[in-house]
XYZ file of C-alpha atoms in Angstrom:
82
model
C 0.000 0.000 0.000
C 1.496 3.283 -1.135
C 0.810 5.956 1.462
C 2.116 8.891 -0.569
C -0.289 11.607 -1.571
C -0.658 12.623 -5.178
C -0.469 16.415 -5.225
C -2.176 16.501 -8.627
C -5.236 14.606 -7.358
C -8.320 16.807 -7.020
C -9.227 17.684 -3.465
C -12.870 17.244 -2.563
C -14.381 20.542 -1.574
C -16.842 20.646 1.298
C -20.426 20.157 0.258
C -22.304 23.443 0.061
C -25.498 23.153 2.076
C -28.610 25.230 1.529
C -29.665 27.560 4.312
C -31.573 26.208 7.312
C -35.117 27.121 6.140
C -34.561 25.213 2.876
C -33.155 22.165 4.693
C -36.040 22.180 7.168
C -38.670 22.382 4.418
C -36.947 19.590 2.512
C -36.749 17.427 5.637
C -40.494 17.857 6.221
C -41.292 16.780 2.654
C -38.908 13.811 2.889
C -40.504 12.726 6.181
C -43.872 12.720 4.406
C -42.413 10.834 1.420
C -43.844 13.503 -0.897
C -41.816 12.800 -4.043
C -43.154 15.583 -6.276
C -42.906 18.115 -3.447
C -39.297 17.115 -2.796
C -38.339 17.558 -6.451
C -40.120 20.926 -6.617
C -38.369 22.101 -3.449
C -34.995 20.960 -4.788
C -35.607 23.012 -7.954
C -36.408 26.026 -5.769
C -33.235 25.485 -3.754
C -31.117 25.211 -6.897
C -32.614 28.455 -8.243
C -32.207 30.349 -4.964
C -28.794 28.945 -4.015
C -27.047 27.727 -7.204
C -23.830 27.106 -5.276
C -25.617 24.104 -3.698
C -25.983 22.308 -7.034
C -24.029 19.229 -5.863
C -26.220 18.888 -2.775
C -29.355 19.222 -4.920
C -28.083 16.586 -7.356
C -27.342 14.138 -4.537
C -30.749 14.700 -2.944
C -32.476 14.283 -6.330
C -30.713 10.950 -6.731
C -31.951 9.778 -3.337
C -35.485 10.981 -4.067
C -35.561 9.203 -7.420
C -34.668 5.989 -5.590
C -37.385 6.712 -2.993
C -34.713 6.850 -0.266
C -36.708 9.283 1.865
C -35.426 7.859 5.154
C -31.841 8.312 3.990
C -32.657 11.891 2.981
C -34.039 12.528 6.473
C -30.879 11.096 8.027
C -28.630 13.257 5.832
C -30.667 16.350 6.606
C -30.622 15.574 10.336
C -26.813 15.375 10.240
C -26.579 18.694 8.374
C -28.701 20.377 11.050
C -26.089 19.528 13.676
C -23.190 20.636 11.476
C -21.753 24.102 12.111
């Protein structure tokens, strides 16, 4: 196992999270399992906070797989993050 770091390897940037009101609204929709509402809210988030595009894409992927419980868990963790 080579433990050297490749300086040319891309460094993962921290995930940009939408503001608290957006996360709370999304968590409520995910808890209800409201698929269309989740997708609509994610579109709103992407329009209002385009810097959160990666977050929106990841959440869309979970929603499309009906992983609402996982979405709730992710959103619960983000609420406790600084």
